[in-house]
Amino acid sequence: MTTQIKDLEHYKTMYDESVKDPEGFWKKEAETFTWFKPFDKVCEWDFQGPNIKWFLNGKTNISYNCLDRHLATRADQTAIIWEPNDPSFPARHISYKELHEEVCKCANGLKFIGVEKGDRVVFYMPMVAELAIGVLACARIGAIHSVVFAGFSAQALADRVDDASAKVIICSDYNRRGAKNISVKTVVDDAMDKSCNSVEKVIVQKNTGGHVDWSDDTDIWWHDLVEEQSAECEAEEMDSEDMLFILYTSGSTGKPKGVVHTIGGYMTYTCFSFKNVFQYKEGDIYWCTADIGWITGHSYIVYGPLLAGATTMMFEGVPTFPDAGRFWSICEKHKVNQFYTAPTAIRALMAKGDDWPAKYDLSSIKVLGSVGEPINEEAWHWYDKHIGKGNAPIIDTWWQTETGGIMITPLPGITDTKPTYASYPMPGIQPVLVDSDGNVLEGNDIEGLLCIKYPWPSMIRTTYGDHERCKNVYFSAFKDMYFTGDGARKDNEGRIRVIGRVDDVINVSGHRMGTAEVENAINEHPNVVESAVVGYPHDIKGQGIYAYVITQNKDLDDTFKKEILDVVRREIGPIAKPDKIQFVSGLPKTRSGKIMRRILRKIASKDAENLGDISTLLNPDCVEDLKAGALV
Ligand code: PRX
């Protein structure tokens, strides 16, 4: 097992060691896993290529390390607790032995329909146990999984399937969300109608048993395919640098990009970080409320916890069903020890009042985690007081899809915590703040752009099918550094606070979105001439979406607004719908024709008095109109 940090002294020595001798440090951690053939070199890298390799020539299998490796010692221990959307349904407790069997059966099913090592399999499923099983089954046979969040539209799904040229899609019939059953299969059918030419089979997991349209050529029921398969399936021998998964995420420009993670480094870092960041102890019940459609679910519902032999919970439902006490009732019911959620959920539940958590016994909780966006002071204190009762340290964990694992965080019971500060780098992580010219800012009490100056095992290797894009986005801004896209500050004692994105990426309810993506969707409406999208502070969502739209439409009424929202829903999904739409006659542009988003952001954020110098604009006159019509 990877090392577990015991106390502050231990953290400090480990951190120093990891900087002085990174290779020696990670060699020791990686060697705690089962390798079918040992690696012969720890790391090879240059950030120019970029060319990043960890545990070179080592052969392993991450599903073997998540499952088989534990069978001798914890076969009957619960690996996954699955808590259903409807609290009157029974929870499922899946032991390591059962999970191993289910994964083997699914892996054999995938092989049966012709899935081979290196093939891409897209998942479009709600939070059912079969999602975790399917992902691990892919890893077992060396197929590359790409999970698409089930809230995305058919178009967004089709874009991802096409980019990955996936051979198979695995979906459910319906998604149970609160009081509603949402059709999933019809979205896949729509995507298949649009494109998805590479797809040979669609595997459908029966969740509600509701009606689905069926194509005998492509569709196959999960149970028909999987149930009769053998529960033995040898884990494929994989190279450490073989692709494990592709996960699409938004950037400043263009379509979402497929972030690629590879096996050996991701395995080492997710296990190491899980054990340390949550201070997971034998027998603990750990719950991360994320969806497996995002990186948090990949690393800290599935891989990290299972690699560490933990009991991890998967929740099918939503925080407010049947009422706003659901999270806390689940914590009481399963005696959750580590609870990990997003600030947006905390704020939404905080708004429902203190009585909800007060009804439940939350004394089992030892650690409270936060992820996905900056947590504001008010939410931090509410979380501390009403959920942790002042006894559970809050770990504000900063990381990204691209980093694969948690990078900056307090360690509970080991380091101190400070509201809104992610605080300290994990061992092996070397963050720096730089100015806009890339000069490293030394000392404390500084503010700058957050970069990482040395590779770590679970870092992005490439963007699928477009290595140049990976280089341009992350490695070209500053020489020899990985640029995160975030701005950060250091307090006078060196703790880091991540302030937020400095690029055109916004973070809405913890969902990452590119403003260009939303603009492209809005522009699909035939009567939209041009649009510009910015984020603005939102009490619950963290950031809301504010769209400025130029149109030829005469009727600027709610029907037209609704049409725009429908286009966005169709192109991306409901999570990308603008909260505010302001119709404008012009957008502020520089002489080279670039939209001055700084001005738009300020107007949307009720900060229109401090626009700075606008005299260099091509069309300064439009600014007064924008201010006059602002929806603030
Ligand atoms: O801006 C940072 C913000 O979320 C971005 C990464 O989003 P994504 O790839 O979707 O991954 C989210 C889950 C790991 C970052 O660039 N972010 C994430 N965690 C924090 C955060 N901002 C401030 N504090 C955090 N703890």
XYZ file of C-alpha atoms and ligand atoms in Angstrom:
658
model
C 0.000 0.000 0.000
C 1.111 3.521 -0.704
C 2.423 5.420 2.298
C 0.037 7.128 4.673
C 1.281 10.367 6.172
C 1.094 10.285 9.952
C 1.724 13.793 11.172
C 3.033 17.202 10.219
C 6.647 16.178 10.640
C 6.063 13.219 8.349
C 4.399 15.441 5.739
C 7.306 17.854 5.804
C 9.952 15.139 5.462
C 8.025 13.466 2.693
C 7.524 16.721 0.861
C 11.232 17.545 1.058
C 12.154 14.068 -0.091
C 9.739 14.295 -3.022
C 11.376 17.514 -4.220
C 14.971 16.429 -3.663
C 14.542 13.023 -5.245
C 11.230 12.800 -7.082
C 12.143 9.593 -8.845
C 13.194 7.821 -5.671
C 10.056 9.071 -3.964
C 7.608 7.858 -6.622
C 9.482 4.619 -7.233
C 8.773 3.591 -3.663
C 5.063 4.425 -3.949
C 4.607 2.762 -7.347
C 6.295 -0.412 -6.183
C 3.497 -0.999 -3.692
C 1.250 -2.100 -6.593
C 1.264 -5.364 -8.483
C 3.338 -5.082 -11.652
C 3.327 -8.059 -14.012
C 6.709 -6.822 -15.145
C 8.573 -4.186 -13.127
C 9.212 -0.746 -14.639
C 12.819 -0.033 -15.525
C 12.782 3.753 -15.299
C 10.652 6.014 -13.096
C 10.166 9.091 -15.240
C 11.106 10.591 -18.561
C 9.886 14.039 -19.443
C 10.129 17.257 -21.262
C 7.469 19.937 -21.159
C 8.279 21.143 -24.663
C 6.920 18.145 -26.509
C 5.279 17.565 -24.173
C 6.581 14.072 -23.617
C 5.731 12.657 -20.236
C 6.210 9.045 -19.243
C 6.061 7.389 -15.856
C 7.146 3.930 -14.798
C 8.542 3.091 -18.180
C 8.129 -0.392 -19.593
C 6.278 -1.534 -16.480
C 3.391 -3.905 -17.205
C 0.317 -3.880 -15.022
C -3.474 -3.665 -14.980
C -5.377 -1.141 -12.880
C -8.484 -3.323 -12.554
C -6.257 -6.094 -11.208
C -4.884 -3.643 -8.665
C -8.377 -2.432 -7.734
C -9.844 -5.917 -7.377
C -7.737 -9.093 -7.613
C -5.009 -7.706 -5.387
C -7.512 -7.347 -2.542
C -9.188 -10.743 -2.814
C -6.849 -12.525 -0.431
C -7.456 -10.045 2.374
C -10.803 -8.354 1.796
C -12.955 -10.515 -0.473
C -16.034 -10.083 1.717
C -15.506 -6.436 2.577
C -17.898 -4.031 0.871
C -16.200 -2.323 -2.035
C -19.142 -0.240 -3.217
C -22.243 0.842 -1.344
C -24.813 1.895 -3.885
C -27.485 4.196 -2.466
C -30.572 4.496 -4.707
C -32.375 7.651 -5.716
C -35.529 6.486 -3.963
C -34.784 6.010 -0.252
C -37.471 3.335 0.033
C -35.465 1.079 -2.297
C -32.744 -1.048 -0.707
C -29.105 0.012 -0.888
C -26.700 -2.433 -2.548
C -23.552 -3.602 -0.839
C -21.143 -5.042 -3.375
C -18.195 -6.892 -1.874
C -14.752 -6.959 -3.471
C -15.412 -10.578 -4.485
C -18.748 -9.723 -6.091
C -17.332 -6.678 -7.797
C -14.509 -8.791 -9.188
C -17.052 -11.264 -10.587
C -19.268 -8.583 -12.070
C -16.320 -6.841 -13.687
C -15.040 -10.116 -15.155
C -18.474 -10.943 -16.582
C -18.811 -7.532 -18.135
C -15.264 -7.739 -19.502
C -16.095 -11.085 -21.116
C -19.293 -9.567 -22.532
C -17.314 -6.737 -24.088
C -14.872 -9.204 -25.604
C -17.795 -11.259 -26.908
C -19.030 -8.336 -28.988
C -15.554 -7.720 -30.314
C -14.116 -5.040 -28.046
C -10.345 -5.263 -28.094
C -7.407 -3.654 -26.368
C -7.163 -0.010 -27.454
C -10.812 0.287 -28.599
C -12.784 3.207 -27.213
C -15.984 2.648 -25.244
C -18.232 5.591 -24.390
C -20.428 5.480 -21.288
C -23.578 7.573 -21.092
C -25.189 6.406 -17.874
C -26.679 7.629 -14.626
C -25.015 6.756 -11.330
C -25.818 3.052 -11.407
C -23.365 0.436 -10.161
C -23.024 -0.871 -13.712
C -21.190 2.330 -14.614
C -18.376 1.565 -12.175
C -18.436 -2.089 -13.222
C -18.271 -1.194 -16.908
C -15.404 1.230 -16.490
C -13.369 -1.353 -14.584
C -14.255 -3.991 -17.201
C -12.797 -1.780 -19.923
C -9.650 -1.283 -17.874
C -9.439 -5.039 -17.410
C -9.313 -5.794 -21.130
C -7.375 -2.693 -22.103
C -10.246 -0.841 -23.754
C -10.150 2.936 -23.278
C -13.217 4.341 -21.524
C -14.696 7.746 -22.067
C -17.516 8.602 -19.704
C -19.849 11.344 -20.876
C -21.936 13.010 -18.163
C -25.554 11.920 -18.713
C -26.768 15.536 -18.586
C -25.139 16.343 -21.926
C -27.291 16.596 -25.045
C -27.359 14.192 -27.995
C -25.205 16.610 -29.984
C -22.602 16.889 -27.240
C -22.596 13.105 -26.875
C -22.225 12.615 -30.632
C -19.320 15.100 -30.747
C -17.473 13.122 -28.084
C -18.254 9.720 -29.596
C -16.993 10.956 -32.971
C -13.853 12.524 -31.554
C -12.988 9.279 -29.773
C -14.277 7.151 -32.690
C -15.830 4.853 -30.147
C -16.781 1.310 -31.077
C -19.373 0.840 -28.370
C -21.711 3.035 -26.319
C -22.952 1.756 -22.985
C -26.066 3.476 -21.657
C -29.136 2.907 -19.474
C -32.770 2.982 -20.467
C -33.665 5.754 -18.015
C -32.072 7.895 -15.361
C -33.858 8.229 -12.004
C -33.402 11.779 -10.806
C -35.545 12.856 -7.903
C -39.204 12.407 -8.730
C -38.513 12.112 -12.461
C -37.349 9.352 -14.749
C -35.345 10.869 -17.565
C -34.908 8.982 -20.799
C -31.286 8.167 -21.555
C -31.583 5.745 -24.446
C -33.481 8.241 -26.630
C -30.548 10.650 -26.318
C -28.217 7.909 -27.526
C -30.643 7.122 -30.367
C -30.578 10.808 -31.367
C -26.801 10.881 -31.231
C -26.660 7.750 -33.400
C -29.001 9.424 -35.900
C -26.736 12.456 -36.082
C -23.422 10.634 -36.588
C -21.527 8.145 -34.390
C -20.549 6.163 -37.476
C -17.815 4.326 -35.644
C -20.278 2.742 -33.199
C -21.009 -0.934 -33.761
C -23.014 -1.761 -30.664
C -25.074 0.035 -28.025
C -25.311 -1.841 -24.741
C -28.399 -0.883 -22.729
C -28.637 -1.418 -18.995
C -32.224 -1.868 -17.815
C -32.660 0.598 -14.971
C -36.360 1.441 -14.766
C -37.665 -0.982 -17.384
C -39.513 1.809 -19.179
C -40.155 1.712 -22.917
C -37.225 2.071 -25.287
C -37.085 2.047 -29.066
C -34.941 -0.809 -30.249
C -32.660 -1.454 -33.179
C -31.879 -5.147 -33.545
C -28.752 -4.339 -35.526
C -26.996 -2.340 -32.887
C -28.778 -2.586 -29.545
C -28.109 -5.264 -26.979
C -29.321 -5.531 -23.379
C -26.632 -5.479 -20.716
C -28.236 -8.434 -18.924
C -28.462 -10.529 -22.112
C -24.824 -9.887 -22.846
C -23.325 -10.054 -19.387
C -25.297 -12.400 -17.144
C -24.289 -15.675 -18.766
C -20.628 -14.805 -19.093
C -17.919 -16.491 -17.067
C -16.922 -14.760 -13.840
C -13.282 -15.303 -14.670
C -11.431 -12.971 -16.978
C -7.722 -12.619 -16.857
C -6.543 -9.037 -16.647
C -4.790 -7.924 -19.823
C -1.137 -7.041 -19.444
C -0.975 -3.291 -20.083
C 1.958 -0.971 -20.486
C 2.229 1.710 -17.821
C 1.823 4.364 -20.513
C -1.115 2.755 -22.315
C -4.218 4.952 -22.283
C -6.633 4.295 -19.456
C -9.295 6.826 -20.327
C -10.281 9.930 -22.228
C -12.350 12.528 -20.421
C -13.679 15.515 -22.314
C -13.390 18.911 -20.699
C -13.909 22.495 -21.773
C -11.255 25.024 -22.598
C -11.099 28.642 -23.717
C -11.588 27.880 -27.357
C -13.199 25.369 -29.637
C -14.873 22.113 -28.782
C -14.167 20.232 -25.573
C -10.901 18.367 -25.652
C -10.259 14.772 -24.705
C -7.862 14.735 -21.775
C -5.866 11.513 -21.846
C -4.718 9.702 -18.725
C -2.469 6.661 -18.755
C -2.376 3.686 -16.428
C 0.704 3.496 -14.220
C 0.990 7.112 -13.128
C -2.731 7.604 -12.648
C -2.910 4.447 -10.546
C -0.046 5.500 -8.311
C -1.208 9.041 -7.765
C -4.937 8.452 -7.240
C -4.295 5.787 -4.618
C -1.597 7.799 -2.864
C -3.670 10.977 -2.813
C -6.889 9.216 -1.768
C -5.282 7.622 1.268
C -3.601 10.796 2.373
C -6.058 13.514 1.549
C -8.965 11.721 3.202
C -6.826 10.006 5.825
C -8.835 6.889 5.070
C -8.556 4.209 7.759
C -9.502 0.506 7.525
C -13.263 0.097 7.883
C -14.150 3.703 7.120
C -17.106 4.514 4.890
C -16.170 7.102 2.318
C -18.617 9.090 0.210
C -17.908 11.396 -2.692
C -21.114 12.904 -4.093
C -19.701 13.672 -7.550
C -20.901 12.048 -10.749
C -18.602 9.556 -12.460
C -19.088 11.673 -15.581
C -16.491 14.072 -14.140
C -12.883 13.547 -13.103
C -13.781 13.657 -9.399
C -15.906 10.562 -9.850
C -13.204 8.763 -11.832
C -10.409 9.418 -9.356
C -12.252 9.550 -6.048
C -15.315 7.330 -6.390
C -13.860 4.549 -8.499
C -10.095 4.294 -8.861
C -8.496 5.930 -5.792
C -10.758 4.278 -3.202
C -10.764 0.825 -4.816
C -7.005 0.852 -5.284
C -6.734 1.622 -1.583
C -9.150 -1.201 -0.664
C -11.700 1.254 0.714
C -15.489 1.153 0.922
C -16.749 3.790 -1.464
C -20.310 4.961 -1.870
C -22.136 5.783 -5.088
C -25.328 7.824 -4.839
C -27.820 7.624 -7.670
C -29.968 10.618 -6.744
C -29.963 14.336 -6.041
C -29.353 16.265 -2.794
C -32.924 17.540 -2.521
C -34.947 14.372 -3.058
C -37.181 13.500 -1.327
C -36.173 16.581 0.685
C -33.220 18.832 1.477
C -32.087 16.478 4.243
C -31.155 13.664 1.878
C -27.362 14.032 2.038
C -27.453 14.133 5.816
C -29.857 11.232 6.083
C -27.486 9.170 3.912
C -24.542 10.161 6.134
C -26.499 8.966 9.159
C -27.786 5.796 7.492
C -24.386 4.558 6.302
C -22.315 6.185 9.078
C -20.193 8.052 6.569
C -16.696 8.947 7.789
C -15.382 11.063 4.931
C -17.777 13.246 2.982
C -16.652 14.981 -0.213
C -18.857 17.408 -2.144
C -18.885 20.673 -4.105
C -19.377 24.224 -2.786
C -22.427 24.652 -5.003
C -24.181 21.787 -3.192
C -23.173 23.219 0.174
C -24.576 26.629 -0.749
C -27.798 25.160 -2.109
C -28.352 23.130 1.076
C -27.308 26.007 3.304
C -30.081 28.050 1.679
C -32.616 25.415 2.800
C -31.880 26.170 6.431
C -30.019 24.765 9.426
C -32.868 22.513 10.520
C -32.177 19.903 7.867
C -28.743 18.781 9.042
C -29.838 19.228 12.678
C -32.291 16.337 12.281
C -29.579 13.762 11.676
C -26.767 12.180 13.598
C -23.649 13.270 11.753
C -21.203 12.220 14.447
C -19.530 9.614 12.218
C -18.090 12.330 9.960
C -14.348 12.820 10.471
C -13.377 14.676 7.302
C -15.258 17.123 5.085
C -14.035 17.723 1.567
C -14.766 20.423 -0.979
C -13.909 20.385 -4.674
C -14.547 21.932 -8.048
C -14.626 25.682 -7.421
C -13.524 28.194 -4.835
C -15.485 27.797 -1.607
C -16.658 31.107 -0.154
C -16.225 31.939 3.556
C -19.897 31.721 4.403
C -20.282 28.249 2.931
C -17.024 27.133 4.563
C -18.222 28.192 8.020
C -21.666 26.685 7.543
C -20.127 23.374 6.467
C -17.808 23.463 9.457
C -20.479 24.375 12.002
C -23.571 22.507 10.830
C -22.091 19.403 9.215
C -18.728 18.936 10.919
C -19.924 20.429 14.249
C -16.485 21.994 14.499
C -14.876 18.543 14.761
C -14.222 17.602 11.159
C -11.437 19.408 9.314
C -12.456 20.868 5.956
C -10.176 19.976 3.108
C -10.546 22.410 0.241
C -9.025 20.332 -2.546
C -7.755 22.071 -5.672
C -7.157 20.093 -8.840
C -8.348 19.635 -12.424
C -9.381 17.054 -14.998
C -5.879 17.445 -16.395
C -4.088 16.860 -13.098
C -5.827 13.523 -12.547
C -5.642 13.857 -8.777
C -5.761 16.340 -5.897
C -2.795 18.714 -6.021
C -3.216 21.344 -3.309
C -5.122 20.670 -0.117
C -4.882 20.682 3.639
C -4.352 17.220 5.145
C -6.989 16.569 7.797
C -5.641 16.350 11.313
C -2.130 16.972 9.958
C -1.889 20.484 8.566
C -3.950 23.490 9.608
C -6.948 24.689 7.635
C -7.921 28.213 6.720
C -11.273 29.171 5.179
C -11.116 29.442 1.356
C -7.499 28.251 1.197
C -6.549 25.015 -0.555
C -3.320 25.675 1.323
C -0.534 23.126 0.825
C 0.855 21.107 -2.082
C 0.753 17.334 -1.896
C 4.114 15.577 -1.725
C 5.507 15.410 -5.244
C 3.654 18.528 -6.386
C 5.654 21.687 -7.054
C 3.334 24.644 -7.648
C 4.643 28.118 -8.425
C 3.012 31.482 -9.010
C 4.283 33.417 -12.012
C 3.632 36.874 -13.408
C 2.283 37.350 -16.917
C 5.808 37.139 -18.355
C 6.418 33.823 -16.680
C 8.761 35.126 -13.975
C 8.442 33.022 -10.865
C 7.228 35.094 -7.935
C 9.206 34.269 -4.847
C 8.205 34.500 -1.207
C 4.827 34.910 0.410
C 2.010 37.423 0.183
C 1.962 37.292 -3.614
C -0.602 36.890 -6.354
C -0.064 35.353 -9.773
C -0.781 32.636 -12.268
C -0.689 29.092 -10.968
C 1.771 26.769 -12.703
C 3.368 23.444 -11.822
C 7.064 23.226 -12.534
C 7.750 19.504 -12.249
C 5.802 16.530 -13.602
C 3.692 14.312 -11.368
C 2.499 10.785 -12.172
C -1.174 11.466 -12.963
C -0.719 14.490 -15.189
C -2.333 14.810 -18.630
C -0.322 13.094 -21.367
C -2.040 14.491 -24.431
C -5.372 15.667 -25.790
C -6.858 12.826 -27.771
C -6.041 13.020 -31.469
C -4.457 16.464 -31.196
C -1.154 16.588 -29.352
C -0.470 20.099 -30.618
C -3.506 21.374 -28.765
C -2.233 19.894 -25.510
C 1.081 21.622 -26.047
C -0.509 24.962 -26.894
C -3.018 25.027 -24.067
C -0.891 23.816 -21.171
C 2.787 24.001 -22.041
C 3.278 26.985 -24.327
C 2.226 29.859 -22.070
C 5.328 29.576 -19.883
C 8.536 27.764 -20.672
C 9.060 24.482 -18.857
C 5.883 24.755 -16.855
C 2.415 23.295 -16.872
C -0.032 26.224 -16.829
C -3.281 25.543 -14.973
C -5.385 28.447 -16.274
C -6.034 29.527 -12.672
C -5.023 32.609 -10.764
C -3.943 32.180 -7.147
C -2.529 33.995 -4.161
C -0.252 33.020 -1.330
C -0.889 34.369 2.146
C 1.937 35.609 4.322
C 2.572 32.099 5.587
C 2.655 30.453 2.179
C -0.832 28.940 2.021
C -2.298 28.941 -1.465
C -5.751 30.216 -2.322
C -7.016 29.484 -5.812
C -9.058 32.441 -6.946
C -10.428 31.166 -10.236
C -9.869 30.924 -13.956
C -7.955 33.621 -15.772
C -9.029 32.353 -19.186
C -12.415 32.125 -20.879
C -13.488 29.121 -18.887
C -16.307 29.512 -16.393
C -17.320 27.318 -13.525
C -21.069 26.981 -13.120
C -22.210 24.848 -10.192
C -18.814 23.177 -10.347
C -19.346 22.344 -14.042
C -16.582 23.593 -16.230
C -17.649 25.343 -19.413
C -15.993 27.293 -22.188
C -17.649 30.601 -22.976
C -16.864 29.997 -26.671
C -18.783 26.716 -26.557
C -21.887 28.435 -25.180
C -21.523 31.243 -27.728
C -21.276 28.749 -30.585
C -24.459 27.098 -29.347
C -26.340 30.413 -29.087
C -25.140 31.380 -32.558
C -26.870 28.304 -33.945
C -30.159 30.181 -33.604
C -30.857 31.574 -37.091
C -31.776 35.007 -35.756
C -28.677 35.483 -33.671
C -26.031 37.617 -35.338
C -23.374 37.450 -32.677
C -23.098 36.672 -28.991
C -20.667 36.976 -26.131
C -20.846 34.961 -22.934
C -19.226 35.744 -19.595
C -19.500 34.493 -16.040
C -20.835 36.616 -13.171
C -20.970 35.922 -9.417
C -23.977 33.779 -8.507
C -25.035 33.045 -4.922
C -25.630 29.332 -5.374
C -23.887 28.359 -8.602
C -20.643 30.203 -7.884
C -20.781 31.625 -11.381
C -23.831 32.200 -13.530
C -23.870 32.478 -17.322
C -24.535 35.943 -18.756
C -25.095 36.161 -22.518
C -25.026 39.335 -24.597
C -26.835 38.707 -27.858
C -27.046 40.724 -31.070
C -30.079 39.754 -33.095
C -32.162 40.756 -36.088
C -35.277 39.658 -34.273
C -37.813 42.433 -33.781
C -39.624 40.748 -30.918
C -37.237 40.578 -27.995
C -39.710 38.746 -25.833
C -39.580 35.707 -23.613
C -40.453 33.382 -26.471
C -37.283 34.358 -28.278
C -35.255 33.976 -25.086
C -36.738 30.545 -24.623
C -35.776 29.598 -28.163
C -32.199 30.566 -27.404
C -32.231 28.495 -24.230
C -33.613 25.566 -26.220
C -30.799 25.817 -28.728
C -28.220 25.728 -25.933
C -29.983 22.776 -24.333
C -29.945 20.995 -27.681
C -26.315 21.756 -28.501
C -24.739 21.207 -25.086
C -27.296 20.369 -22.394
C -29.319 22.113 -19.682
C -26.218 22.859 -17.576
C -25.055 25.399 -20.169
C -28.259 27.452 -20.338
C -27.590 31.159 -19.747
C -29.076 32.596 -16.561
C -29.379 36.019 -18.157
C -29.726 37.124 -21.759
C -29.277 40.787 -22.644
C -30.107 41.857 -26.183
C -27.631 44.436 -27.409
C -26.935 46.341 -30.576
C -23.161 46.060 -30.390
C -20.326 44.364 -28.494
C -17.235 46.273 -27.357
C -14.371 45.399 -29.687
C -10.721 46.210 -30.001
C -9.454 47.620 -33.279
C -8.352 44.146 -34.255
C -11.937 42.943 -33.806
C -11.537 41.068 -30.523
C -14.390 41.271 -28.061
C -13.301 43.040 -24.863
C -14.660 40.535 -22.396
C -13.195 42.412 -19.463
C -15.814 45.100 -20.017
C -18.627 42.598 -20.422
C -17.586 40.774 -17.256
C -17.585 43.998 -15.270
C -21.008 45.047 -16.500
C -22.461 41.606 -15.736
C -20.854 41.672 -12.283
C -22.396 45.034 -11.270
C -18.985 46.643 -11.507
C -19.751 48.933 -14.443
C -18.342 51.993 -12.693
C -14.779 50.681 -12.994
C -14.426 49.872 -16.645
C -11.025 51.488 -17.002
C -9.897 52.983 -20.260
C -12.350 52.330 -23.069
C -11.073 54.933 -25.476
C -9.071 52.383 -27.468
C -12.222 50.514 -28.402
C -13.397 50.427 -31.969
C -16.908 51.266 -30.836
C -16.827 52.907 -27.373
C -20.366 54.193 -27.883
C -21.926 50.787 -27.359
C -20.735 50.682 -23.760
C -23.363 53.141 -22.477
C -26.106 51.030 -24.081
C -24.705 47.890 -22.540
C -24.658 49.532 -19.106
C -28.154 50.917 -19.495
C -29.642 47.541 -20.426
C -27.664 45.444 -17.931
C -29.680 42.786 -16.119
C -28.174 43.288 -12.700
O -10.661 26.728 -11.628
C -10.314 25.572 -10.921
C -11.571 24.960 -10.333
O -12.004 23.975 -11.244
C -11.110 23.904 -12.358
C -10.980 22.491 -12.831
O -12.221 22.019 -13.249
P -12.414 20.504 -13.646
O -11.360 20.102 -14.608
O -13.823 20.333 -14.066
O -12.151 19.689 -12.324
C -12.972 19.909 -11.220
C -12.721 18.869 -10.167
C -11.326 18.576 -9.866
C -9.826 24.490 -11.849
O -9.018 24.956 -12.892
N -11.330 24.344 -9.018
C -11.315 23.035 -8.731
N -11.140 22.850 -7.411
C -11.017 24.071 -6.851
C -11.130 25.027 -7.878
N -11.032 26.342 -7.641
C -10.811 26.737 -6.364
N -10.707 25.885 -5.339
C -10.805 24.549 -5.521
N -10.714 23.726 -4.481
